[in-house]
Amino acid sequence: MSDLLAISGARIFDGHAWHDDAALLAEFGYVTGISSADAVPDKARRVVLDGGMIVPGFVDLQVNGGGGVLFNNDPSLDAIRTICAAHAQFGTTALLPTLITDTVQVNVAAIAAGVAAYRERVPGFIGLHLEGPHLSVARKGTHDPALIRPMDDADMARIIAAKDLVPNLICTVAAETVTPDQIAKLTAAGIVVSIGHSDASYDVASRAFDAGASMATHLFNAMSQLGNREPGVAGAVLDRPSVFAGLIADGIHVHPATIGAALRAKRGPGRIFLVTDAMSQTGTDLVSFTLNGRTITRSEGALRTADGTLAGADLDMIDAVNFMVDRIGLELDEAIRMASLYPAEAMDLASTHGHLMASASASFVHLSDDRQVRATWVDGVEVFRA
């Protein structure tokens, strides 16, 4: 059987433009091009879809869990497999399992699980996101304050060693608790430093970005806000052209009017991109779970602790895309880029992820005309079909 795959029968969005009456060609897990539907090579293995659209696979840089598994509770290879499979049904083809603030022992186990997932080539796994524990207690959100602490030399060495073993690594820190020198050393090692859970001033946040931090974790949530005399972390993120920022687009974490204002205000080339901040409930009917010994309840589209604090999001990526189209009024192609191309750019992965141009990973999603996921492919292999 030929290794050349030809997918036709649907409109194709390559990340930049739409193609009608066309076929997506892929071989050995990579896109080889887009041809007219009647010019597919005879040797190709054909898959003819019944309408809808093919779009680049979604890239989610903040995923705490899915399929009934929370990475903090089960930092293992099997957990990563489950999380990746759970999110594939919502169009995510590349993700970073995310560990929030926890003990050193749990951090070590999570890194070991990531190393194993990379070695085993788990479909959808592209690295790790360590969100904490070097954060601000003042902006802790649902993170356990008893586990938040400064970064020491051992922490630094462990994080840098992890980057040598997994392909991509984000480390979320507070600008006021990690020094510019520490940020510079992390970024020099190839780690993406993201500012989050931070109560820093505009000037302190700016110094963190000057030192090499290039991202912000869940824009507006758990950070100092934009004010008339003190722009805070949020203002620094919007003002700094090089900085990318994740956004939880569910209408609960950030008001739609604020999202619209941020999109208009953000200086580029750094972009705002979509994240789910999903927990273990994704892909299940779970109504509660535990995190650091606390019960998290799922109700009315949100996840909250007993005191009402938001704890991650009850969100998947296709719902985030649809929210940006239906509530914010974005064009579909731009909403798709926010879920695919822009997070890939934030991780310097745009040569292979976030689009369907030649040489990109053959990771894509078949959406129905009403923008629901019908099938998902990772590296040219179908991993989900509705």
PDB file of N, CA, C and O in Angstrom, residues 9-70:
ATOM      1  N   GLY A   9     -12.775  16.091  -0.502  1.00  0.00           N
ATOM      2  CA  GLY A   9     -14.197  16.109  -0.182  1.00  0.00           C
ATOM      3  C   GLY A   9     -14.600  17.161   0.822  1.00  0.00           C
ATOM      4  O   GLY A   9     -15.758  17.211   1.250  1.00  0.00           O
ATOM      5  N   ALA A  10     -13.649  18.008   1.244  1.00  0.00           N
ATOM      6  CA  ALA A  10     -13.941  19.091   2.194  1.00  0.00           C
ATOM      7  C   ALA A  10     -13.111  20.308   1.801  1.00  0.00           C
ATOM      8  O   ALA A  10     -12.061  20.180   1.163  1.00  0.00           O
ATOM      9  N   ARG A  11     -13.587  21.491   2.177  1.00  0.00           N
ATOM     10  CA  ARG A  11     -12.758  22.691   2.021  1.00  0.00           C
ATOM     11  C   ARG A  11     -11.513  22.530   2.875  1.00  0.00           C
ATOM     12  O   ARG A  11     -11.549  21.906   3.946  1.00  0.00           O
ATOM     13  N   ILE A  12     -10.404  23.090   2.428  1.00  0.00           N
ATOM     14  CA  ILE A  12      -9.146  22.962   3.157  1.00  0.00           C
ATOM     15  C   ILE A  12      -8.643  24.355   3.529  1.00  0.00           C
ATOM     16  O   ILE A  12      -8.516  25.228   2.669  1.00  0.00           O
ATOM     17  N   PHE A  13      -8.357  24.535   4.817  1.00  0.00           N
ATOM     18  CA  PHE A  13      -7.723  25.767   5.289  1.00  0.00           C
ATOM     19  C   PHE A  13      -6.292  25.419   5.659  1.00  0.00           C
ATOM     20  O   PHE A  13      -6.053  24.622   6.573  1.00  0.00           O
ATOM     21  N   ASP A  14      -5.329  25.988   4.958  1.00  0.00           N
ATOM     22  CA  ASP A  14      -3.930  25.616   5.184  1.00  0.00           C
ATOM     23  C   ASP A  14      -3.255  26.430   6.282  1.00  0.00           C
ATOM     24  O   ASP A  14      -2.061  26.283   6.530  1.00  0.00           O
ATOM     25  N   GLY A  15      -4.036  27.269   6.964  1.00  0.00           N
ATOM     26  CA  GLY A  15      -3.492  28.149   7.995  1.00  0.00           C
ATOM     27  C   GLY A  15      -3.343  29.570   7.517  1.00  0.00           C
ATOM     28  O   GLY A  15      -3.201  30.492   8.322  1.00  0.00           O
ATOM     29  N   HIS A  16      -3.432  29.747   6.184  1.00  0.00           N
ATOM     30  CA  HIS A  16      -3.311  31.071   5.583  1.00  0.00           C
ATOM     31  C   HIS A  16      -4.441  31.354   4.600  1.00  0.00           C
ATOM     32  O   HIS A  16      -4.930  32.473   4.525  1.00  0.00           O
ATOM     33  N   ALA A  17      -4.851  30.346   3.847  1.00  0.00           N
ATOM     34  CA  ALA A  17      -5.866  30.531   2.808  1.00  0.00           C
ATOM     35  C   ALA A  17      -6.731  29.281   2.704  1.00  0.00           C
ATOM     36  O   ALA A  17      -6.340  28.189   3.134  1.00  0.00           O
ATOM     37  N   TRP A  18      -7.913  29.475   2.115  1.00  0.00           N
ATOM     38  CA  TRP A  18      -8.857  28.371   1.898  1.00  0.00           C
ATOM     39  C   TRP A  18      -8.694  27.812   0.492  1.00  0.00           C
ATOM     40  O   TRP A  18      -8.405  28.549  -0.451  1.00  0.00           O
ATOM     41  N   HIS A  19      -8.905  26.496   0.356  1.00  0.00           N
ATOM     42  CA  HIS A  19      -8.817  25.814  -0.933  1.00  0.00           C
ATOM     43  C   HIS A  19     -10.099  25.010  -1.149  1.00  0.00           C
ATOM     44  O   HIS A  19     -10.489  24.222  -0.282  1.00  0.00           O
ATOM     45  N   ASP A  20     -10.732  25.213  -2.291  1.00  0.00           N
ATOM     46  CA  ASP A  20     -11.928  24.452  -2.661  1.00  0.00           C
ATOM     47  C   ASP A  20     -11.575  23.435  -3.744  1.00  0.00           C
ATOM     48  O   ASP A  20     -10.625  23.626  -4.520  1.00  0.00           O
ATOM     49  N   ASP A  21     -12.350  22.349  -3.772  1.00  0.00           N
ATOM     50  CA  ASP A  21     -12.119  21.291  -4.767  1.00  0.00           C
ATOM     51  C   ASP A  21     -10.663  20.866  -4.767  1.00  0.00           C
ATOM     52  O   ASP A  21     -10.011  20.760  -5.815  1.00  0.00           O
ATOM     53  N   ALA A  22     -10.128  20.618  -3.585  1.00  0.00           N
ATOM     54  CA  ALA A  22      -8.712  20.313  -3.436  1.00  0.00           C
ATOM     55  C   ALA A  22      -8.517  19.061  -2.595  1.00  0.00           C
ATOM     56  O   ALA A  22      -9.452  18.548  -1.960  1.00  0.00           O
ATOM     57  N   ALA A  23      -7.303  18.564  -2.599  1.00  0.00           N
ATOM     58  CA  ALA A  23      -6.926  17.400  -1.799  1.00  0.00           C
ATOM     59  C   ALA A  23      -5.674  17.723  -1.003  1.00  0.00           C
ATOM     60  O   ALA A  23      -4.721  18.323  -1.528  1.00  0.00           O
ATOM     61  N   LEU A  24      -5.673  17.320   0.258  1.00  0.00           N
ATOM     62  CA  LEU A  24      -4.502  17.452   1.103  1.00  0.00           C
ATOM     63  C   LEU A  24      -3.663  16.190   0.943  1.00  0.00           C
ATOM     64  O   LEU A  24      -4.161  15.072   1.131  1.00  0.00           O
ATOM     65  N   LEU A  25      -2.400  16.347   0.594  1.00  0.00           N
ATOM     66  CA  LEU A  25      -1.508  15.226   0.367  1.00  0.00           C
ATOM     67  C   LEU A  25      -0.514  15.117   1.516  1.00  0.00           C
ATOM     68  O   LEU A  25       0.074  16.114   1.940  1.00  0.00           O
ATOM     69  N   ALA A  26      -0.326  13.891   2.017  1.00  0.00           N
ATOM     70  CA  ALA A  26       0.591  13.670   3.130  1.00  0.00           C
ATOM     71  C   ALA A  26       1.308  12.341   2.937  1.00  0.00           C
ATOM     72  O   ALA A  26       0.733  11.373   2.418  1.00  0.00           O
ATOM     73  N   GLU A  27       2.561  12.318   3.368  1.00  0.00           N
ATOM     74  CA  GLU A  27       3.361  11.101   3.250  1.00  0.00           C
ATOM     75  C   GLU A  27       4.355  11.041   4.402  1.00  0.00           C
ATOM     76  O   GLU A  27       4.965  12.053   4.748  1.00  0.00           O
ATOM     77  N   PHE A  28       4.472   9.857   5.015  1.00  0.00           N
ATOM     78  CA  PHE A  28       5.398   9.650   6.134  1.00  0.00           C
ATOM     79  C   PHE A  28       5.161  10.649   7.258  1.00  0.00           C
ATOM     80  O   PHE A  28       6.096  11.084   7.933  1.00  0.00           O
ATOM     81  N   GLY A  29       3.882  11.016   7.468  1.00  0.00           N
ATOM     82  CA  GLY A  29       3.531  11.878   8.584  1.00  0.00           C
ATOM     83  C   GLY A  29       3.655  13.357   8.334  1.00  0.00           C
ATOM     84  O   GLY A  29       3.425  14.162   9.245  1.00  0.00           O
ATOM     85  N   TYR A  30       3.997  13.754   7.098  1.00  0.00           N
ATOM     86  CA  TYR A  30       4.164  15.170   6.782  1.00  0.00           C
ATOM     87  C   TYR A  30       3.336  15.557   5.556  1.00  0.00           C
ATOM     88  O   TYR A  30       3.111  14.741   4.657  1.00  0.00           O
ATOM     89  N   VAL A  31       2.899  16.804   5.541  1.00  0.00           N
ATOM     90  CA  VAL A  31       2.180  17.333   4.390  1.00  0.00           C
ATOM     91  C   VAL A  31       3.166  17.481   3.230  1.00  0.00           C
ATOM     92  O   VAL A  31       4.257  18.018   3.404  1.00  0.00           O
ATOM     93  N   THR A  32       2.757  17.003   2.056  1.00  0.00           N
ATOM     94  CA  THR A  32       3.591  17.198   0.862  1.00  0.00           C
ATOM     95  C   THR A  32       3.022  18.273  -0.049  1.00  0.00           C
ATOM     96  O   THR A  32       3.720  18.749  -0.944  1.00  0.00           O
ATOM     97  N   GLY A  33       1.762  18.653   0.170  1.00  0.00           N
ATOM     98  CA  GLY A  33       1.181  19.719  -0.623  1.00  0.00           C
ATOM     99  C   GLY A  33      -0.323  19.641  -0.669  1.00  0.00           C
ATOM    100  O   GLY A  33      -0.950  18.764  -0.063  1.00  0.00           O
ATOM    101  N   ILE A  34      -0.920  20.575  -1.383  1.00  0.00           N
ATOM    102  CA  ILE A  34      -2.361  20.603  -1.637  1.00  0.00           C
ATOM    103  C   ILE A  34      -2.531  20.675  -3.146  1.00  0.00           C
ATOM    104  O   ILE A  34      -1.976  21.566  -3.801  1.00  0.00           O
ATOM    105  N   SER A  35      -3.262  19.730  -3.691  1.00  0.00           N
ATOM    106  CA  SER A  35      -3.463  19.675  -5.139  1.00  0.00           C
ATOM    107  C   SER A  35      -4.934  19.845  -5.457  1.00  0.00           C
ATOM    108  O   SER A  35      -5.792  19.783  -4.562  1.00  0.00           O
ATOM    109  N   SER A  36      -5.241  20.048  -6.721  1.00  0.00           N
ATOM    110  CA  SER A  36      -6.643  20.005  -7.120  1.00  0.00           C
ATOM    111  C   SER A  36      -7.152  18.577  -6.935  1.00  0.00           C
ATOM    112  O   SER A  36      -6.386  17.614  -7.038  1.00  0.00           O
ATOM    113  N   ALA A  37      -8.426  18.439  -6.649  1.00  0.00           N
ATOM    114  CA  ALA A  37      -8.985  17.121  -6.332  1.00  0.00           C
ATOM    115  C   ALA A  37      -8.872  16.145  -7.491  1.00  0.00           C
ATOM    116  O   ALA A  37      -8.779  14.927  -7.275  1.00  0.00           O
ATOM    117  N   ASP A  38      -8.839  16.650  -8.713  1.00  0.00           N
ATOM    118  CA  ASP A  38      -8.750  15.756  -9.874  1.00  0.00           C
ATOM    119  C   ASP A  38      -7.315  15.513 -10.326  1.00  0.00           C
ATOM    120  O   ASP A  38      -7.089  14.916 -11.387  1.00  0.00           O
ATOM    121  N   ALA A  39      -6.331  15.967  -9.537  1.00  0.00           N
ATOM    122  CA  ALA A  39      -4.932  15.768  -9.909  1.00  0.00           C
ATOM    123  C   ALA A  39      -4.179  14.959  -8.866  1.00  0.00           C
ATOM    124  O   ALA A  39      -2.945  15.034  -8.780  1.00  0.00           O
ATOM    125  N   VAL A  40      -4.901  14.148  -8.112  1.00  0.00           N
ATOM    126  CA  VAL A  40      -4.262  13.323  -7.086  1.00  0.00           C
ATOM    127  C   VAL A  40      -3.503  12.184  -7.757  1.00  0.00           C
ATOM    128  O   VAL A  40      -4.028  11.522  -8.658  1.00  0.00           O
ATOM    129  N   PRO A  41      -2.270  11.936  -7.364  1.00  0.00           N
ATOM    130  CA  PRO A  41      -1.516  10.835  -7.967  1.00  0.00           C
ATOM    131  C   PRO A  41      -2.239   9.500  -7.823  1.00  0.00           C
ATOM    132  O   PRO A  41      -2.880   9.225  -6.791  1.00  0.00           O
ATOM    133  N   ASP A  42      -2.135   8.667  -8.849  1.00  0.00           N
ATOM    134  CA  ASP A  42      -2.840   7.386  -8.857  1.00  0.00           C
ATOM    135  C   ASP A  42      -2.440   6.486  -7.692  1.00  0.00           C
ATOM    136  O   ASP A  42      -3.241   5.687  -7.207  1.00  0.00           O
ATOM    137  N   LYS A  43      -1.205   6.604  -7.246  1.00  0.00           N
ATOM    138  CA  LYS A  43      -0.714   5.709  -6.184  1.00  0.00           C
ATOM    139  C   LYS A  43      -1.267   6.065  -4.808  1.00  0.00           C
ATOM    140  O   LYS A  43      -1.103   5.294  -3.851  1.00  0.00           O
ATOM    141  N   ALA A  44      -1.894   7.234  -4.665  1.00  0.00           N
ATOM    142  CA  ALA A  44      -2.314   7.710  -3.344  1.00  0.00           C
ATOM    143  C   ALA A  44      -3.427   6.856  -2.755  1.00  0.00           C
ATOM    144  O   ALA A  44      -4.299   6.344  -3.460  1.00  0.00           O
ATOM    145  N   ARG A  45      -3.401   6.718  -1.446  1.00  0.00           N
ATOM    146  CA  ARG A  45      -4.510   6.115  -0.705  1.00  0.00           C
ATOM    147  C   ARG A  45      -5.506   7.226  -0.422  1.00  0.00           C
ATOM    148  O   ARG A  45      -5.206   8.171   0.301  1.00  0.00           O
ATOM    149  N   ARG A  46      -6.690   7.112  -0.984  1.00  0.00           N
ATOM    150  CA  ARG A  46      -7.653   8.209  -0.949  1.00  0.00           C
ATOM    151  C   ARG A  46      -8.619   8.079   0.223  1.00  0.00           C
ATOM    152  O   ARG A  46      -9.105   6.987   0.525  1.00  0.00           O
ATOM    153  N   VAL A  47      -8.885   9.219   0.849  1.00  0.00           N
ATOM    154  CA  VAL A  47      -9.961   9.340   1.837  1.00  0.00           C
ATOM    155  C   VAL A  47     -10.845  10.480   1.370  1.00  0.00           C
ATOM    156  O   VAL A  47     -10.384  11.623   1.272  1.00  0.00           O
ATOM    157  N   VAL A  48     -12.091  10.169   1.047  1.00  0.00           N
ATOM    158  CA  VAL A  48     -13.021  11.176   0.533  1.00  0.00           C
ATOM    159  C   VAL A  48     -14.031  11.502   1.629  1.00  0.00           C
ATOM    160  O   VAL A  48     -14.801  10.629   2.064  1.00  0.00           O
ATOM    161  N   LEU A  49     -14.027  12.724   2.074  1.00  0.00           N
ATOM    162  CA  LEU A  49     -14.908  13.167   3.148  1.00  0.00           C
ATOM    163  C   LEU A  49     -16.227  13.651   2.571  1.00  0.00           C
ATOM    164  O   LEU A  49     -16.331  13.965   1.382  1.00  0.00           O
ATOM    165  N   ASP A  50     -17.221  13.733   3.427  1.00  0.00           N
ATOM    166  CA  ASP A  50     -18.567  14.133   2.975  1.00  0.00           C
ATOM    167  C   ASP A  50     -18.852  15.579   3.362  1.00  0.00           C
ATOM    168  O   ASP A  50     -19.828  15.884   4.051  1.00  0.00           O
ATOM    169  N   GLY A  51     -18.005  16.491   2.890  1.00  0.00           N
ATOM    170  CA  GLY A  51     -18.219  17.901   3.163  1.00  0.00           C
ATOM    171  C   GLY A  51     -17.479  18.375   4.396  1.00  0.00           C
ATOM    172  O   GLY A  51     -16.605  17.700   4.941  1.00  0.00           O
ATOM    173  N   GLY A  52     -17.826  19.561   4.848  1.00  0.00           N
ATOM    174  CA  GLY A  52     -17.156  20.164   5.991  1.00  0.00           C
ATOM    175  C   GLY A  52     -15.847  20.805   5.595  1.00  0.00           C
ATOM    176  O   GLY A  52     -15.669  21.264   4.461  1.00  0.00           O
ATOM    177  N   MET A  53     -14.899  20.816   6.516  1.00  0.00           N
ATOM    178  CA  MET A  53     -13.627  21.502   6.271  1.00  0.00           C
ATOM    179  C   MET A  53     -12.482  20.792   6.972  1.00  0.00           C
ATOM    180  O   MET A  53     -12.674  20.177   8.033  1.00  0.00           O
ATOM    181  N   ILE A  54     -11.314  20.849   6.376  1.00  0.00           N
ATOM    182  CA  ILE A  54     -10.078  20.366   6.978  1.00  0.00           C
ATOM    183  C   ILE A  54      -9.299  21.589   7.441  1.00  0.00           C
ATOM    184  O   ILE A  54      -9.064  22.516   6.663  1.00  0.00           O
ATOM    185  N   VAL A  55      -8.875  21.573   8.712  1.00  0.00           N
ATOM    186  CA  VAL A  55      -8.133  22.709   9.270  1.00  0.00           C
ATOM    187  C   VAL A  55      -6.917  22.178  10.020  1.00  0.00           C
ATOM    188  O   VAL A  55      -6.862  20.999  10.395  1.00  0.00           O
ATOM    189  N   PRO A  56      -5.908  23.017  10.244  1.00  0.00           N
ATOM    190  CA  PRO A  56      -4.735  22.562  11.008  1.00  0.00           C
ATOM    191  C   PRO A  56      -5.129  22.075  12.395  1.00  0.00           C
ATOM    192  O   PRO A  56      -6.051  22.612  13.031  1.00  0.00           O
ATOM    193  N   GLY A  57      -4.428  21.060  12.873  1.00  0.00           N
ATOM    194  CA  GLY A  57      -4.679  20.576  14.222  1.00  0.00           C
ATOM    195  C   GLY A  57      -4.407  21.651  15.259  1.00  0.00           C
ATOM    196  O   GLY A  57      -3.517  22.491  15.104  1.00  0.00           O
ATOM    197  N   PHE A  58      -5.169  21.634  16.339  1.00  0.00           N
ATOM    198  CA  PHE A  58      -5.034  22.640  17.378  1.00  0.00           C
ATOM    199  C   PHE A  58      -3.825  22.329  18.269  1.00  0.00           C
ATOM    200  O   PHE A  58      -3.487  21.165  18.520  1.00  0.00           O
ATOM    201  N   VAL A  59      -3.205  23.393  18.760  1.00  0.00           N
ATOM    202  CA  VAL A  59      -2.018  23.292  19.608  1.00  0.00           C
ATOM    203  C   VAL A  59      -2.368  23.926  20.952  1.00  0.00           C
ATOM    204  O   VAL A  59      -2.621  25.131  21.021  1.00  0.00           O
ATOM    205  N   ASP A  60      -2.391  23.137  22.004  1.00  0.00           N
ATOM    206  CA  ASP A  60      -2.805  23.618  23.326  1.00  0.00           C
ATOM    207  C   ASP A  60      -1.616  23.573  24.275  1.00  0.00           C
ATOM    208  O   ASP A  60      -1.103  22.498  24.597  1.00  0.00           O
ATOM    209  N   LEU A  61      -1.194  24.731  24.736  1.00  0.00           N
ATOM    210  CA  LEU A  61       0.013  24.838  25.557  1.00  0.00           C
ATOM    211  C   LEU A  61      -0.261  24.795  27.054  1.00  0.00           C
ATOM    212  O   LEU A  61       0.674  24.948  27.853  1.00  0.00           O
ATOM    213  N   GLN A  62      -1.535  24.551  27.436  1.00  0.00           N
ATOM    214  CA  GLN A  62      -1.847  24.511  28.875  1.00  0.00           C
ATOM    215  C   GLN A  62      -2.977  23.515  29.109  1.00  0.00           C
ATOM    216  O   GLN A  62      -4.158  23.861  29.021  1.00  0.00           O
ATOM    217  N   VAL A  63      -2.614  22.287  29.434  1.00  0.00           N
ATOM    218  CA  VAL A  63      -3.584  21.201  29.599  1.00  0.00           C
ATOM    219  C   VAL A  63      -3.257  20.454  30.885  1.00  0.00           C
ATOM    220  O   VAL A  63      -2.299  19.690  30.955  1.00  0.00           O
ATOM    221  N   ASN A  64      -4.078  20.671  31.904  1.00  0.00           N
ATOM    222  CA  ASN A  64      -3.836  20.040  33.203  1.00  0.00           C
ATOM    223  C   ASN A  64      -4.322  18.602  33.275  1.00  0.00           C
ATOM    224  O   ASN A  64      -3.871  17.836  34.138  1.00  0.00           O
ATOM    225  N   GLY A  65      -5.244  18.250  32.382  1.00  0.00           N
ATOM    226  CA  GLY A  65      -5.769  16.892  32.433  1.00  0.00           C
ATOM    227  C   GLY A  65      -6.809  16.649  31.364  1.00  0.00           C
ATOM    228  O   GLY A  65      -7.078  17.499  30.510  1.00  0.00           O
ATOM    229  N   GLY A  66      -7.406  15.463  31.427  1.00  0.00           N
ATOM    230  CA  GLY A  66      -8.444  15.070  30.478  1.00  0.00           C
ATOM    231  C   GLY A  66      -8.685  13.577  30.574  1.00  0.00           C
ATOM    232  O   GLY A  66      -7.850  12.821  31.078  1.00  0.00           O
ATOM    233  N   GLY A  67      -9.862  13.155  30.127  1.00  0.00           N
ATOM    234  CA  GLY A  67     -10.185  11.735  30.153  1.00  0.00           C
ATOM    235  C   GLY A  67     -10.284  11.151  31.541  1.00  0.00           C
ATOM    236  O   GLY A  67     -10.093   9.943  31.732  1.00  0.00           O
ATOM    237  N   GLY A  68     -10.576  12.007  32.532  1.00  0.00           N
ATOM    238  CA  GLY A  68     -10.683  11.535  33.910  1.00  0.00           C
ATOM    239  C   GLY A  68      -9.381  11.576  34.679  1.00  0.00           C
ATOM    240  O   GLY A  68      -9.343  11.198  35.851  1.00  0.00           O
ATOM    241  N   VAL A  69      -8.308  12.059  34.037  1.00  0.00           N
ATOM    242  CA  VAL A  69      -6.978  12.080  34.663  1.00  0.00           C
ATOM    243  C   VAL A  69      -6.519  13.518  34.863  1.00  0.00           C
ATOM    244  O   VAL A  69      -6.629  14.340  33.959  1.00  0.00           O
ATOM    245  N   LEU A  70      -5.994  13.812  36.046  1.00  0.00           N
ATOM    246  CA  LEU A  70      -5.355  15.093  36.327  1.00  0.00           C
ATOM    247  C   LEU A  70      -3.858  14.838  36.472  1.00  0.00           C
ATOM    248  O   LEU A  70      -3.434  13.968  37.245  1.00  0.00           O
TER     249      LEU A  70
END
